[in-house]
Coordinates of N, CA and C in Angstrom, one line a residue:
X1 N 27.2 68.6 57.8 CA 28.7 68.6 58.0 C 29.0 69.1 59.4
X2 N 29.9 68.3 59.8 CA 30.2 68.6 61.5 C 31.4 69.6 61.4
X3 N 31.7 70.7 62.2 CA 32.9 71.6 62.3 C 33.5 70.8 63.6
X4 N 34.8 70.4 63.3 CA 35.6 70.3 64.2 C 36.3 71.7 64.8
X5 N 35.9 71.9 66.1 CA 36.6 73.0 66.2 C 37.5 73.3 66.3
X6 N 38.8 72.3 66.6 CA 40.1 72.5 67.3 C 40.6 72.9 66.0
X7 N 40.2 72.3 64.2 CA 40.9 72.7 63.7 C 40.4 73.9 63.3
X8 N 38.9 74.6 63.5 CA 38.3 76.1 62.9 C 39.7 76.9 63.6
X9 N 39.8 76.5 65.0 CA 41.0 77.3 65.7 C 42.0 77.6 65.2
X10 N 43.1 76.0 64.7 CA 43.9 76.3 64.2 C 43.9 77.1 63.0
X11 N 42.7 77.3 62.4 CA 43.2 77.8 60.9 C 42.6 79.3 61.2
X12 N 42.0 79.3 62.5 CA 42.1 81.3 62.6 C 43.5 81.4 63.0
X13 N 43.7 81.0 64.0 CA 44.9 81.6 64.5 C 46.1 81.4 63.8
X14 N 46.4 80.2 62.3 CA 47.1 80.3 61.5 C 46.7 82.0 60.2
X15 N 45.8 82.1 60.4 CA 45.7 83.4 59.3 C 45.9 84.4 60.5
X16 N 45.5 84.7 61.8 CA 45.9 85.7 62.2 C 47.5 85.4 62.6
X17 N 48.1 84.2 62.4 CA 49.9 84.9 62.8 C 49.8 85.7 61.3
X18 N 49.5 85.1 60.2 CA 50.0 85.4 59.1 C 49.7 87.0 58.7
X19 N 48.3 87.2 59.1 CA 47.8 88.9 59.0 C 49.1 89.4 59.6
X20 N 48.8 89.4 60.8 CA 49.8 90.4 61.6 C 51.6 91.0 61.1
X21 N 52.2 89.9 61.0 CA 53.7 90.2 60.5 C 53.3 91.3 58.9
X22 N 52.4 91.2 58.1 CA 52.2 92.0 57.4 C 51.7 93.3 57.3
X23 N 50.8 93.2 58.3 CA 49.7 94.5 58.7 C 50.4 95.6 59.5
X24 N 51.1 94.6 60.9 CA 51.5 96.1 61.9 C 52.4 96.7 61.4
X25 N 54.0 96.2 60.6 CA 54.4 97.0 60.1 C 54.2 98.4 58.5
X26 N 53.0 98.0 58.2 CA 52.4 98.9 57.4 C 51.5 100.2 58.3
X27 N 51.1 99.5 58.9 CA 50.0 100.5 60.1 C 51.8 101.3 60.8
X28 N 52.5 100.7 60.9 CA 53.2 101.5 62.4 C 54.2 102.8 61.4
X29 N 54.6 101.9 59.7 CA 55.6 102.7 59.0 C 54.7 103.6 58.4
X30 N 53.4 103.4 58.7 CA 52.8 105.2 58.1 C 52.4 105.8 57.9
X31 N 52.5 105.6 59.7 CA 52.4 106.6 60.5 C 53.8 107.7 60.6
X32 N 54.9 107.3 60.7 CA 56.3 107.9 60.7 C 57.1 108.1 59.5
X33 N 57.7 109.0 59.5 CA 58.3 109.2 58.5 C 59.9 108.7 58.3
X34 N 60.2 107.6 57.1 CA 61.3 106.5 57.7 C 62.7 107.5 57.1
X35 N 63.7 107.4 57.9 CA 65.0 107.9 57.5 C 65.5 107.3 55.9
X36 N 65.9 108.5 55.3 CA 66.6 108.1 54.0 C 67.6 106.6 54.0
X37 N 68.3 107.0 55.4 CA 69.7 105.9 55.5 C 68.6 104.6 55.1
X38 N 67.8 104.2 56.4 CA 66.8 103.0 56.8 C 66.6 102.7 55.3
X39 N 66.3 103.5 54.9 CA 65.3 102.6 53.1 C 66.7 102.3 52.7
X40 N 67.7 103.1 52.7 CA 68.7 102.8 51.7 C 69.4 101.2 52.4
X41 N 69.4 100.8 53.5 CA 70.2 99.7 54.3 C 68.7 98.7 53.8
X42 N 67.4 99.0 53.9 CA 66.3 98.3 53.6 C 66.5 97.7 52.5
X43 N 67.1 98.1 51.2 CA 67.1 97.5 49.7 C 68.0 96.2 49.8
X44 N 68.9 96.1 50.5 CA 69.6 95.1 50.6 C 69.4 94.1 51.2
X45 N 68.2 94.3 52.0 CA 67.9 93.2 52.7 C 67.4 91.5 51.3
X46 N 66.7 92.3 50.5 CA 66.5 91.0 49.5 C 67.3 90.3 48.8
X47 N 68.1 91.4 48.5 CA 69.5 90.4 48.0 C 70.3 89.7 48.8
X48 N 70.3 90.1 50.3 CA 71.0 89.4 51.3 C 70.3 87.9 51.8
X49 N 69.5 88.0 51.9 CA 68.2 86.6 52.3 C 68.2 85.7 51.2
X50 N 68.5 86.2 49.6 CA 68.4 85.2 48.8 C 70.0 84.6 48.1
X51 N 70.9 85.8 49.2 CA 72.2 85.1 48.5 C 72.3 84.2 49.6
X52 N 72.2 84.0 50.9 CA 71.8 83.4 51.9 C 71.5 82.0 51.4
X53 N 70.2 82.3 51.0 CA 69.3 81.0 50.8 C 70.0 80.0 50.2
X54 N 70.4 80.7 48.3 CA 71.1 80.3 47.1 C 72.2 79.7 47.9
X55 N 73.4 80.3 48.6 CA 74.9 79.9 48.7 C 74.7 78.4 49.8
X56 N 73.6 78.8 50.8 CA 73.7 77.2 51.1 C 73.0 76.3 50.3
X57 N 72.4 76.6 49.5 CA 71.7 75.3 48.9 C 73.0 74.9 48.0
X58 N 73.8 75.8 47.4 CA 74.9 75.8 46.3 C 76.4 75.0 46.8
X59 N 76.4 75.3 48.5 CA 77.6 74.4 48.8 C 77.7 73.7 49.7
X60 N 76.5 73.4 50.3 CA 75.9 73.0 51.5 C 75.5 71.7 51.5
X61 N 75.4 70.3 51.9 CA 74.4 69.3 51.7 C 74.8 68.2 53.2
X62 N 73.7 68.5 53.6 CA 73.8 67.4 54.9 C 74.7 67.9 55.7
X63 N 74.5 69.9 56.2 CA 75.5 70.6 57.0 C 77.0 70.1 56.3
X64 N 77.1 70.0 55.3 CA 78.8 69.7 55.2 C 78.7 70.5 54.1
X65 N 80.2 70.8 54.0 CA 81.1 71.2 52.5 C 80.4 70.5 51.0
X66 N 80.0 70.7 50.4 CA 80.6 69.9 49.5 C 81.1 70.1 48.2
X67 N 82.3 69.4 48.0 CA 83.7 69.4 47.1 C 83.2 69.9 45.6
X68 N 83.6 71.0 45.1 CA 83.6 71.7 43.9 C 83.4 70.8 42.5
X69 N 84.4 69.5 42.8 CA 84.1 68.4 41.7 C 82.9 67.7 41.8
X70 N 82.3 67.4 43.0 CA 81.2 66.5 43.3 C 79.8 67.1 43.5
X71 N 79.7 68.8 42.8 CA 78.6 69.3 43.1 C 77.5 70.0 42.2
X72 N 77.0 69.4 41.5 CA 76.7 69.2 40.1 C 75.6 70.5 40.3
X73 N 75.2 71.2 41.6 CA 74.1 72.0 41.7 C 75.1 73.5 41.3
X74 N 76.4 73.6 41.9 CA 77.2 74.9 41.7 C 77.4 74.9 40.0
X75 N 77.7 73.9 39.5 CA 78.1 73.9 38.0 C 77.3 74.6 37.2
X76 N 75.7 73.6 37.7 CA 74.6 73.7 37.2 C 74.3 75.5 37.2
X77 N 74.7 75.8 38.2 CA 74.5 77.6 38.8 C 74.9 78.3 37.8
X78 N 76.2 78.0 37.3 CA 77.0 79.0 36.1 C 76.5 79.3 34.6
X79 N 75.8 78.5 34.0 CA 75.2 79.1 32.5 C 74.0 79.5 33.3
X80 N 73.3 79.0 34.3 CA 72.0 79.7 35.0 C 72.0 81.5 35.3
X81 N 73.3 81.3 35.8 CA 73.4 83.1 36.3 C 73.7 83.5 34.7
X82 N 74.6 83.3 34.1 CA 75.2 83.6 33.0 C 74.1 84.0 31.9
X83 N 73.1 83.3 31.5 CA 71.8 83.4 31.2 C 70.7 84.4 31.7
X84 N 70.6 84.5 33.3 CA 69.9 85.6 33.6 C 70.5 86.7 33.6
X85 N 71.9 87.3 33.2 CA 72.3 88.2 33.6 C 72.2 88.8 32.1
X86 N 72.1 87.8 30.6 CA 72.5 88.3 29.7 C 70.8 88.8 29.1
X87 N 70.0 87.7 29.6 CA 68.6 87.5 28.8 C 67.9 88.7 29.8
X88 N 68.0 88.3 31.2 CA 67.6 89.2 31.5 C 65.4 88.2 31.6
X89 N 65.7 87.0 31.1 CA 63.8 86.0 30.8 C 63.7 85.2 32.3
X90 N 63.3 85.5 33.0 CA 63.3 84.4 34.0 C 63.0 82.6 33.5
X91 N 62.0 82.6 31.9 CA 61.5 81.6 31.9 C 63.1 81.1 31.0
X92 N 63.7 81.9 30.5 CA 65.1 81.2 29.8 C 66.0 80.9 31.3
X93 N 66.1 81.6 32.0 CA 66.6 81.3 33.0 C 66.5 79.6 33.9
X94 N 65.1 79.6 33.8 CA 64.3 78.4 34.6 C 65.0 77.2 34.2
X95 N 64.7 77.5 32.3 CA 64.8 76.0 31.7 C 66.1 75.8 31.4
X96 N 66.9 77.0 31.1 CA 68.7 76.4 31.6 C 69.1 76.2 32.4
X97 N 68.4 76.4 33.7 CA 68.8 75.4 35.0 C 68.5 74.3 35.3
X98 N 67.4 74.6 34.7 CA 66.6 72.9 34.9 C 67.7 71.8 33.9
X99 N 67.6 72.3 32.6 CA 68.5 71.0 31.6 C 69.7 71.2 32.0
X100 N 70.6 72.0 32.3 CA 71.7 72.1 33.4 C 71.8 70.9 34.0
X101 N 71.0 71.3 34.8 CA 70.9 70.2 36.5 C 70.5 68.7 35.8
X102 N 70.1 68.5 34.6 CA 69.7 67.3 34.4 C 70.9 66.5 33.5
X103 N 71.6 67.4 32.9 CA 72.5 66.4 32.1 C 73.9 66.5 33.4
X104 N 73.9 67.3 34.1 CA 75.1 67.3 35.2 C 75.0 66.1 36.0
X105 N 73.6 66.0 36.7 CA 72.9 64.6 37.4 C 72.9 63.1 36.3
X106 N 72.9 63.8 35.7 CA 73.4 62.1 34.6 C 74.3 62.0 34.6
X107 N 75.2 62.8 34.2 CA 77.1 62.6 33.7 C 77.4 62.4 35.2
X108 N 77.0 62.8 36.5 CA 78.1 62.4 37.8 C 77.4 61.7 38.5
X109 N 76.2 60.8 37.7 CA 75.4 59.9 38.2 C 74.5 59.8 39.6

């Protein structure tokens, strides 16, 4: 078996970007001792990146608006949240979004 090396390269230097963004900040945070505020502003970062993520996928398509009647993915969203908020099952969660999204995609074709 012959090693090509251009790609042995790419796939070090793809695991060392990936090491690093995880490693230095563990090495550098502890070492120091982080302010109360920092952790407390830190918690919100997850819920902010994934309401982010959710709200454009939810009203977003092809950079545009799209119209509240014509968006079978926002509808689909409402027994979805409604469900995880009550069940609290990610896997009940999953599959009432999924059959959601499937009879909404049928009925608006």
């Amino acid at each position: 078996m012959e090693v090509r090396w251009d790609v042995f390269w790419i796939i070090m230097g793809s695991a060392l970007l990936t090491f690093i963004p995880r490693v230095l900040p563990l090495m550098l945070f502890s070492k120091i001792q982080i302010p109360m505020w920092l952790l407390r502003w830190l918690e919100y970062v997850p819920v902010a990146v994934m309401a982010a993520l959710i709200g454009q996928e939810l009203f977003m398509a092809d950079n545009q608006w799209v119209p509240i009647t014509h968006n079978p993915a926002l509808w689909a969203a409402l027994p979805t949240i409604a469900v995880a908020i009550w069940t609290r099952s990610l896997l009940g969660t999953v599959l009432v979004g999924i059959v959601a999204m499937m009879i909404l995609r049928y009925l608006m074709g």
